[in-house]
């Protein structure tokens, strides 16, 4: 785990000067999409690396303790043993990076992993995921509860209204409070970029989050509901 980001003073003057060249960003993204995909053993190596970077997640309305238990079992053994054996990777400890659940399911995840004698981290979305539109007091209580119940990482979401209306001081203040509520627990910030309207807002929101003390691993993705099927 990386060292904690202590944060900095909010630089509103610097933010006001930010501009993003949209066409250059799109051109760069198109170039990356066109890069060649590794083949054969290199492709296998990259896929295994991808597995080890996944936060295996269940954020469904019908989550139950048994669903979370199955998620934890899959996270501990994400790739079939016989396939790992064939490529001599069966004893390399291939797991996902973490399991991720709602705050109310953290206890279930911690219990399942402890029973399996696994030290796999438990991440929890908090602060009114996915929209971040609940009252600040409620969002802070979610963080406190998840940390109390054993989450080792908190994935907060920003209040997109603050970004869309340019209330960067208010966003900075909220994230600082989330950081304080996390204590020593790792904190990441979900930007939900599809809601932010343009690349300039995305850049500014990212910078404000980092100034406020978020860990360097920010989520830059638009939320989509999907089922992850690990490739093997």
PDB file of C-alpha atoms in Angstrom:
ATOM      1  CA  UNK A   1       0.000   0.000   0.000  1.00  0.00           C
ATOM      2  CA  UNK A   2       1.327   3.435  -0.891  1.00  0.00           C
ATOM      3  CA  UNK A   3       2.074   6.071   1.730  1.00  0.00           C
ATOM      4  CA  UNK A   4      -0.803   8.302   2.767  1.00  0.00           C
ATOM      5  CA  UNK A   5      -1.236  11.523   0.819  1.00  0.00           C
ATOM      6  CA  UNK A   6      -1.213  14.350   3.406  1.00  0.00           C
ATOM      7  CA  UNK A   7      -2.898  16.758   1.013  1.00  0.00           C
ATOM      8  CA  UNK A   8      -2.087  20.388   0.300  1.00  0.00           C
ATOM      9  CA  UNK A   9      -3.721  23.783   0.536  1.00  0.00           C
ATOM     10  CA  UNK A  10      -6.434  24.268  -2.095  1.00  0.00           C
ATOM     11  CA  UNK A  11      -4.990  26.204  -5.044  1.00  0.00           C
ATOM     12  CA  UNK A  12      -8.010  27.996  -6.504  1.00  0.00           C
ATOM     13  CA  UNK A  13      -5.815  30.314  -8.580  1.00  0.00           C
ATOM     14  CA  UNK A  14      -4.207  27.346 -10.317  1.00  0.00           C
ATOM     15  CA  UNK A  15      -7.579  25.685 -10.910  1.00  0.00           C
ATOM     16  CA  UNK A  16      -8.981  28.830 -12.528  1.00  0.00           C
ATOM     17  CA  UNK A  17      -6.267  28.675 -15.199  1.00  0.00           C
ATOM     18  CA  UNK A  18      -6.886  25.041 -16.194  1.00  0.00           C
ATOM     19  CA  UNK A  19      -7.868  24.327 -19.790  1.00  0.00           C
ATOM     20  CA  UNK A  20      -7.943  20.952 -21.516  1.00  0.00           C
ATOM     21  CA  UNK A  21      -7.381  20.347 -25.235  1.00  0.00           C
ATOM     22  CA  UNK A  22     -10.288  17.992 -25.919  1.00  0.00           C
ATOM     23  CA  UNK A  23      -9.173  17.031 -29.414  1.00  0.00           C
ATOM     24  CA  UNK A  24      -5.688  16.148 -28.201  1.00  0.00           C
ATOM     25  CA  UNK A  25      -7.129  13.966 -25.427  1.00  0.00           C
ATOM     26  CA  UNK A  26      -9.400  12.141 -27.867  1.00  0.00           C
ATOM     27  CA  UNK A  27      -6.559  11.650 -30.327  1.00  0.00           C
ATOM     28  CA  UNK A  28      -4.351  10.190 -27.607  1.00  0.00           C
ATOM     29  CA  UNK A  29      -7.126   7.852 -26.476  1.00  0.00           C
ATOM     30  CA  UNK A  30      -7.627   6.671 -30.054  1.00  0.00           C
ATOM     31  CA  UNK A  31      -3.908   5.979 -30.351  1.00  0.00           C
ATOM     32  CA  UNK A  32      -3.929   3.877 -27.173  1.00  0.00           C
ATOM     33  CA  UNK A  33      -6.896   1.872 -28.460  1.00  0.00           C
ATOM     34  CA  UNK A  34      -4.941   1.075 -31.601  1.00  0.00           C
ATOM     35  CA  UNK A  35      -1.910  -0.362 -29.832  1.00  0.00           C
ATOM     36  CA  UNK A  36      -1.140  -4.006 -30.494  1.00  0.00           C
ATOM     37  CA  UNK A  37      -2.348  -6.561 -27.986  1.00  0.00           C
ATOM     38  CA  UNK A  38       0.357  -8.888 -26.605  1.00  0.00           C
ATOM     39  CA  UNK A  39       0.136 -12.475 -27.811  1.00  0.00           C
ATOM     40  CA  UNK A  40       0.786 -15.936 -26.396  1.00  0.00           C
ATOM     41  CA  UNK A  41       2.566 -16.080 -23.036  1.00  0.00           C
ATOM     42  CA  UNK A  42       2.710 -12.293 -22.790  1.00  0.00           C
ATOM     43  CA  UNK A  43      -1.056 -12.084 -23.117  1.00  0.00           C
ATOM     44  CA  UNK A  44      -1.446 -14.641 -20.338  1.00  0.00           C
ATOM     45  CA  UNK A  45       0.940 -12.674 -18.146  1.00  0.00           C
ATOM     46  CA  UNK A  46      -0.980  -9.439 -18.690  1.00  0.00           C
ATOM     47  CA  UNK A  47      -4.322 -11.135 -18.011  1.00  0.00           C
ATOM     48  CA  UNK A  48      -3.033 -12.557 -14.744  1.00  0.00           C
ATOM     49  CA  UNK A  49      -1.718  -9.120 -13.830  1.00  0.00           C
ATOM     50  CA  UNK A  50      -5.141  -7.655 -14.628  1.00  0.00           C
ATOM     51  CA  UNK A  51      -6.785 -10.184 -12.322  1.00  0.00           C
ATOM     52  CA  UNK A  52      -4.473  -9.140  -9.490  1.00  0.00           C
ATOM     53  CA  UNK A  53      -5.531  -5.488  -9.967  1.00  0.00           C
ATOM     54  CA  UNK A  54      -9.283  -6.102  -9.803  1.00  0.00           C
ATOM     55  CA  UNK A  55     -11.424  -5.086  -6.853  1.00  0.00           C
ATOM     56  CA  UNK A  56     -13.960  -7.899  -7.178  1.00  0.00           C
ATOM     57  CA  UNK A  57     -17.242  -6.191  -6.441  1.00  0.00           C
ATOM     58  CA  UNK A  58     -20.861  -6.813  -5.588  1.00  0.00           C
ATOM     59  CA  UNK A  59     -23.024  -3.706  -5.264  1.00  0.00           C
ATOM     60  CA  UNK A  60     -26.432  -5.185  -5.963  1.00  0.00           C
ATOM     61  CA  UNK A  61     -29.741  -4.473  -4.322  1.00  0.00           C
ATOM     62  CA  UNK A  62     -30.153  -8.154  -3.501  1.00  0.00           C
ATOM     63  CA  UNK A  63     -26.769  -8.620  -1.781  1.00  0.00           C
ATOM     64  CA  UNK A  64     -26.869 -11.131   1.050  1.00  0.00           C
ATOM     65  CA  UNK A  65     -24.229 -12.654   3.361  1.00  0.00           C
ATOM     66  CA  UNK A  66     -24.109 -15.745   1.128  1.00  0.00           C
ATOM     67  CA  UNK A  67     -23.551 -13.611  -1.995  1.00  0.00           C
ATOM     68  CA  UNK A  68     -20.682 -11.838  -0.279  1.00  0.00           C
ATOM     69  CA  UNK A  69     -19.229 -15.159   0.860  1.00  0.00           C
ATOM     70  CA  UNK A  70     -19.208 -16.457  -2.729  1.00  0.00           C
ATOM     71  CA  UNK A  71     -17.552 -13.222  -3.838  1.00  0.00           C
ATOM     72  CA  UNK A  72     -14.787 -13.698  -1.275  1.00  0.00           C
ATOM     73  CA  UNK A  73     -14.213 -17.303  -2.322  1.00  0.00           C
ATOM     74  CA  UNK A  74     -13.892 -16.159  -5.946  1.00  0.00           C
ATOM     75  CA  UNK A  75     -11.507 -13.359  -4.972  1.00  0.00           C
ATOM     76  CA  UNK A  76      -9.231 -15.766  -3.119  1.00  0.00           C
ATOM     77  CA  UNK A  77      -9.174 -18.204  -6.075  1.00  0.00           C
ATOM     78  CA  UNK A  78     -10.107 -16.133  -9.155  1.00  0.00           C
ATOM     79  CA  UNK A  79      -8.495 -18.512 -11.670  1.00  0.00           C
ATOM     80  CA  UNK A  80      -9.027 -22.257 -11.726  1.00  0.00           C
ATOM     81  CA  UNK A  81      -6.231 -24.166  -9.994  1.00  0.00           C
ATOM     82  CA  UNK A  82      -5.755 -26.652 -12.846  1.00  0.00           C
ATOM     83  CA  UNK A  83      -5.205 -23.837 -15.336  1.00  0.00           C
ATOM     84  CA  UNK A  84      -2.700 -22.133 -13.060  1.00  0.00           C
ATOM     85  CA  UNK A  85      -0.964 -25.487 -12.622  1.00  0.00           C
ATOM     86  CA  UNK A  86      -0.483 -25.820 -16.380  1.00  0.00           C
ATOM     87  CA  UNK A  87       1.441 -22.548 -16.522  1.00  0.00           C
ATOM     88  CA  UNK A  88       3.317 -23.117 -13.239  1.00  0.00           C
ATOM     89  CA  UNK A  89       1.507 -20.261 -11.479  1.00  0.00           C
ATOM     90  CA  UNK A  90      -0.439 -22.352  -8.974  1.00  0.00           C
ATOM     91  CA  UNK A  91       1.832 -21.419  -6.068  1.00  0.00           C
ATOM     92  CA  UNK A  92       2.242 -17.711  -6.837  1.00  0.00           C
ATOM     93  CA  UNK A  93      -0.685 -16.490  -4.723  1.00  0.00           C
ATOM     94  CA  UNK A  94      -2.812 -15.132  -7.555  1.00  0.00           C
ATOM     95  CA  UNK A  95      -5.793 -13.338  -6.006  1.00  0.00           C
ATOM     96  CA  UNK A  96      -7.762 -10.224  -6.843  1.00  0.00           C
ATOM     97  CA  UNK A  97      -6.568  -6.977  -5.263  1.00  0.00           C
ATOM     98  CA  UNK A  98      -9.549  -6.752  -2.921  1.00  0.00           C
ATOM     99  CA  UNK A  99     -13.239  -7.385  -2.523  1.00  0.00           C
ATOM    100  CA  UNK A 100     -15.556  -4.369  -2.594  1.00  0.00           C
ATOM    101  CA  UNK A 101     -18.986  -4.186  -0.950  1.00  0.00           C
ATOM    102  CA  UNK A 102     -21.484  -1.751   0.517  1.00  0.00           C
ATOM    103  CA  UNK A 103     -20.766  -0.568   4.088  1.00  0.00           C
ATOM    104  CA  UNK A 104     -23.544  -2.773   5.462  1.00  0.00           C
ATOM    105  CA  UNK A 105     -21.865  -5.869   3.979  1.00  0.00           C
ATOM    106  CA  UNK A 106     -18.322  -5.179   5.251  1.00  0.00           C
ATOM    107  CA  UNK A 107     -18.898  -7.391   8.302  1.00  0.00           C
ATOM    108  CA  UNK A 108     -19.878 -10.304   6.032  1.00  0.00           C
ATOM    109  CA  UNK A 109     -16.774  -9.897   3.859  1.00  0.00           C
ATOM    110  CA  UNK A 110     -14.408  -9.600   6.824  1.00  0.00           C
ATOM    111  CA  UNK A 111     -15.950 -12.679   8.434  1.00  0.00           C
ATOM    112  CA  UNK A 112     -15.685 -14.780   5.266  1.00  0.00           C
ATOM    113  CA  UNK A 113     -12.072 -13.817   4.582  1.00  0.00           C
ATOM    114  CA  UNK A 114     -11.058 -14.387   8.192  1.00  0.00           C
ATOM    115  CA  UNK A 115     -12.658 -17.838   8.123  1.00  0.00           C
ATOM    116  CA  UNK A 116     -10.616 -18.618   4.997  1.00  0.00           C
ATOM    117  CA  UNK A 117      -7.423 -17.363   6.702  1.00  0.00           C
ATOM    118  CA  UNK A 118      -7.062 -14.750   3.962  1.00  0.00           C
ATOM    119  CA  UNK A 119      -5.542 -11.285   4.359  1.00  0.00           C
ATOM    120  CA  UNK A 120      -7.254  -9.984   1.213  1.00  0.00           C
ATOM    121  CA  UNK A 121      -8.277  -6.331   1.709  1.00  0.00           C
ATOM    122  CA  UNK A 122     -11.925  -5.350   2.034  1.00  0.00           C
ATOM    123  CA  UNK A 123     -12.902  -2.163   0.221  1.00  0.00           C
ATOM    124  CA  UNK A 124     -16.210  -0.394   0.707  1.00  0.00           C
ATOM    125  CA  UNK A 125     -17.966   2.255  -1.331  1.00  0.00           C
ATOM    126  CA  UNK A 126     -19.301   5.006   0.889  1.00  0.00           C
ATOM    127  CA  UNK A 127     -20.498   8.623   0.976  1.00  0.00           C
ATOM    128  CA  UNK A 128     -23.789   7.977  -0.800  1.00  0.00           C
ATOM    129  CA  UNK A 129     -22.574   5.762  -3.624  1.00  0.00           C
ATOM    130  CA  UNK A 130     -23.188   6.109  -6.495  1.00  0.00           C
ATOM    131  CA  UNK A 131     -24.649   9.628  -6.641  1.00  0.00           C
ATOM    132  CA  UNK A 132     -23.175  11.280  -3.539  1.00  0.00           C
ATOM    133  CA  UNK A 133     -26.363  13.288  -3.053  1.00  0.00           C
ATOM    134  CA  UNK A 134     -27.204  12.316   0.518  1.00  0.00           C
ATOM    135  CA  UNK A 135     -26.560  14.732   3.413  1.00  0.00           C
ATOM    136  CA  UNK A 136     -22.926  15.161   4.433  1.00  0.00           C
ATOM    137  CA  UNK A 137     -23.588  13.858   7.952  1.00  0.00           C
ATOM    138  CA  UNK A 138     -25.017  10.638   6.525  1.00  0.00           C
ATOM    139  CA  UNK A 139     -22.072  10.202   4.184  1.00  0.00           C
ATOM    140  CA  UNK A 140     -19.598  10.653   7.028  1.00  0.00           C
ATOM    141  CA  UNK A 141     -21.478   8.088   9.133  1.00  0.00           C
ATOM    142  CA  UNK A 142     -21.114   5.575   6.288  1.00  0.00           C
ATOM    143  CA  UNK A 143     -17.349   6.042   6.317  1.00  0.00           C
ATOM    144  CA  UNK A 144     -17.133   5.648  10.094  1.00  0.00           C
ATOM    145  CA  UNK A 145     -19.265   2.493  10.001  1.00  0.00           C
ATOM    146  CA  UNK A 146     -17.265   0.832   7.221  1.00  0.00           C
ATOM    147  CA  UNK A 147     -13.948   1.577   8.972  1.00  0.00           C
ATOM    148  CA  UNK A 148     -15.309   0.343  12.306  1.00  0.00           C
ATOM    149  CA  UNK A 149     -16.436  -2.926  10.716  1.00  0.00           C
ATOM    150  CA  UNK A 150     -13.027  -3.676   9.224  1.00  0.00           C
ATOM    151  CA  UNK A 151     -12.808  -2.096   5.771  1.00  0.00           C
ATOM    152  CA  UNK A 152      -9.195  -1.449   4.814  1.00  0.00           C
ATOM    153  CA  UNK A 153     -10.082   0.839   1.908  1.00  0.00           C
ATOM    154  CA  UNK A 154     -12.875   3.396   1.485  1.00  0.00           C
ATOM    155  CA  UNK A 155     -13.976   4.409  -2.000  1.00  0.00           C
ATOM    156  CA  UNK A 156     -15.725   7.755  -1.647  1.00  0.00           C
ATOM    157  CA  UNK A 157     -17.769   9.482  -4.341  1.00  0.00           C
ATOM    158  CA  UNK A 158     -17.782  13.208  -4.949  1.00  0.00           C
ATOM    159  CA  UNK A 159     -20.920  15.319  -4.931  1.00  0.00           C
ATOM    160  CA  UNK A 160     -21.128  15.993  -8.658  1.00  0.00           C
ATOM    161  CA  UNK A 161     -23.296  19.088  -8.112  1.00  0.00           C
ATOM    162  CA  UNK A 162     -20.306  20.791  -6.521  1.00  0.00           C
ATOM    163  CA  UNK A 163     -18.136  20.024  -9.541  1.00  0.00           C
ATOM    164  CA  UNK A 164     -20.743  21.050 -12.104  1.00  0.00           C
ATOM    165  CA  UNK A 165     -21.343  24.374 -10.351  1.00  0.00           C
ATOM    166  CA  UNK A 166     -17.659  25.077  -9.698  1.00  0.00           C
ATOM    167  CA  UNK A 167     -17.908  24.882  -5.898  1.00  0.00           C
ATOM    168  CA  UNK A 168     -14.369  23.590  -5.523  1.00  0.00           C
ATOM    169  CA  UNK A 169     -13.860  24.885  -1.969  1.00  0.00           C
ATOM    170  CA  UNK A 170     -16.948  22.981  -0.822  1.00  0.00           C
ATOM    171  CA  UNK A 171     -15.764  19.802  -2.572  1.00  0.00           C
ATOM    172  CA  UNK A 172     -12.317  20.174  -1.034  1.00  0.00           C
ATOM    173  CA  UNK A 173     -13.852  20.606   2.425  1.00  0.00           C
ATOM    174  CA  UNK A 174     -16.018  17.494   2.058  1.00  0.00           C
ATOM    175  CA  UNK A 175     -13.147  15.299   0.902  1.00  0.00           C
ATOM    176  CA  UNK A 176     -10.957  16.558   3.752  1.00  0.00           C
ATOM    177  CA  UNK A 177     -13.678  15.489   6.173  1.00  0.00           C
ATOM    178  CA  UNK A 178     -13.914  12.073   4.503  1.00  0.00           C
ATOM    179  CA  UNK A 179     -10.148  11.721   4.765  1.00  0.00           C
ATOM    180  CA  UNK A 180     -10.283  12.514   8.480  1.00  0.00           C
ATOM    181  CA  UNK A 181     -13.132  10.034   8.981  1.00  0.00           C
ATOM    182  CA  UNK A 182     -11.046   7.316   7.268  1.00  0.00           C
ATOM    183  CA  UNK A 183      -8.233   7.695   9.778  1.00  0.00           C
ATOM    184  CA  UNK A 184      -5.407   5.388   8.699  1.00  0.00           C
ATOM    185  CA  UNK A 185      -7.652   3.543   6.242  1.00  0.00           C
ATOM    186  CA  UNK A 186      -6.760   3.853   2.550  1.00  0.00           C
ATOM    187  CA  UNK A 187      -9.092   6.257   0.700  1.00  0.00           C
ATOM    188  CA  UNK A 188      -9.777   6.503  -3.025  1.00  0.00           C
ATOM    189  CA  UNK A 189     -12.051   8.951  -4.793  1.00  0.00           C
ATOM    190  CA  UNK A 190     -14.609   8.005  -7.449  1.00  0.00           C
ATOM    191  CA  UNK A 191     -15.135  10.869  -9.893  1.00  0.00           C
ATOM    192  CA  UNK A 192     -17.878   9.309 -12.079  1.00  0.00           C
ATOM    193  CA  UNK A 193     -16.528  11.200 -15.059  1.00  0.00           C
ATOM    194  CA  UNK A 194     -19.557  10.561 -17.251  1.00  0.00           C
ATOM    195  CA  UNK A 195     -21.514  12.993 -15.062  1.00  0.00           C
ATOM    196  CA  UNK A 196     -18.978  15.832 -15.125  1.00  0.00           C
ATOM    197  CA  UNK A 197     -19.723  17.184 -18.584  1.00  0.00           C
ATOM    198  CA  UNK A 198     -16.251  17.914 -19.924  1.00  0.00           C
ATOM    199  CA  UNK A 199     -12.563  17.126 -19.518  1.00  0.00           C
ATOM    200  CA  UNK A 200     -11.863  20.403 -17.707  1.00  0.00           C
ATOM    201  CA  UNK A 201     -14.272  19.505 -14.896  1.00  0.00           C
ATOM    202  CA  UNK A 202     -12.746  16.029 -14.734  1.00  0.00           C
ATOM    203  CA  UNK A 203      -9.231  17.441 -14.415  1.00  0.00           C
ATOM    204  CA  UNK A 204     -10.242  19.996 -11.793  1.00  0.00           C
ATOM    205  CA  UNK A 205     -12.172  17.440  -9.731  1.00  0.00           C
ATOM    206  CA  UNK A 206      -9.174  15.115  -9.810  1.00  0.00           C
ATOM    207  CA  UNK A 207      -6.795  17.850  -8.698  1.00  0.00           C
ATOM    208  CA  UNK A 208      -9.103  18.991  -5.883  1.00  0.00           C
ATOM    209  CA  UNK A 209      -9.396  15.386  -4.655  1.00  0.00           C
ATOM    210  CA  UNK A 210      -5.620  14.998  -4.583  1.00  0.00           C
ATOM    211  CA  UNK A 211      -5.139  18.349  -2.843  1.00  0.00           C
ATOM    212  CA  UNK A 212      -7.679  17.229  -0.237  1.00  0.00           C
ATOM    213  CA  UNK A 213      -5.666  14.106   0.580  1.00  0.00           C
ATOM    214  CA  UNK A 214      -7.066  11.266  -1.465  1.00  0.00           C
ATOM    215  CA  UNK A 215      -4.735   8.406  -2.288  1.00  0.00           C
ATOM    216  CA  UNK A 216      -3.234   8.564  -5.756  1.00  0.00           C
ATOM    217  CA  UNK A 217      -5.383   5.752  -7.177  1.00  0.00           C
ATOM    218  CA  UNK A 218      -8.408   7.721  -8.368  1.00  0.00           C
ATOM    219  CA  UNK A 219     -11.241   6.074 -10.249  1.00  0.00           C
ATOM    220  CA  UNK A 220     -11.784   7.902 -13.523  1.00  0.00           C
ATOM    221  CA  UNK A 221     -14.542   5.680 -14.840  1.00  0.00           C
ATOM    222  CA  UNK A 222     -18.170   6.189 -15.691  1.00  0.00           C
ATOM    223  CA  UNK A 223     -20.309   3.780 -13.711  1.00  0.00           C
ATOM    224  CA  UNK A 224     -21.816   0.900 -15.622  1.00  0.00           C
ATOM    225  CA  UNK A 225     -23.517  -2.155 -14.230  1.00  0.00           C
ATOM    226  CA  UNK A 226     -21.695  -5.232 -15.363  1.00  0.00           C
ATOM    227  CA  UNK A 227     -20.877  -8.737 -14.358  1.00  0.00           C
ATOM    228  CA  UNK A 228     -17.195  -9.545 -14.336  1.00  0.00           C
ATOM    229  CA  UNK A 229     -16.373 -12.973 -15.718  1.00  0.00           C
ATOM    230  CA  UNK A 230     -12.761 -13.799 -15.128  1.00  0.00           C
ATOM    231  CA  UNK A 231     -11.368 -15.001 -18.375  1.00  0.00           C
ATOM    232  CA  UNK A 232     -10.318 -18.537 -17.463  1.00  0.00           C
TER     233      UNK A 232
END
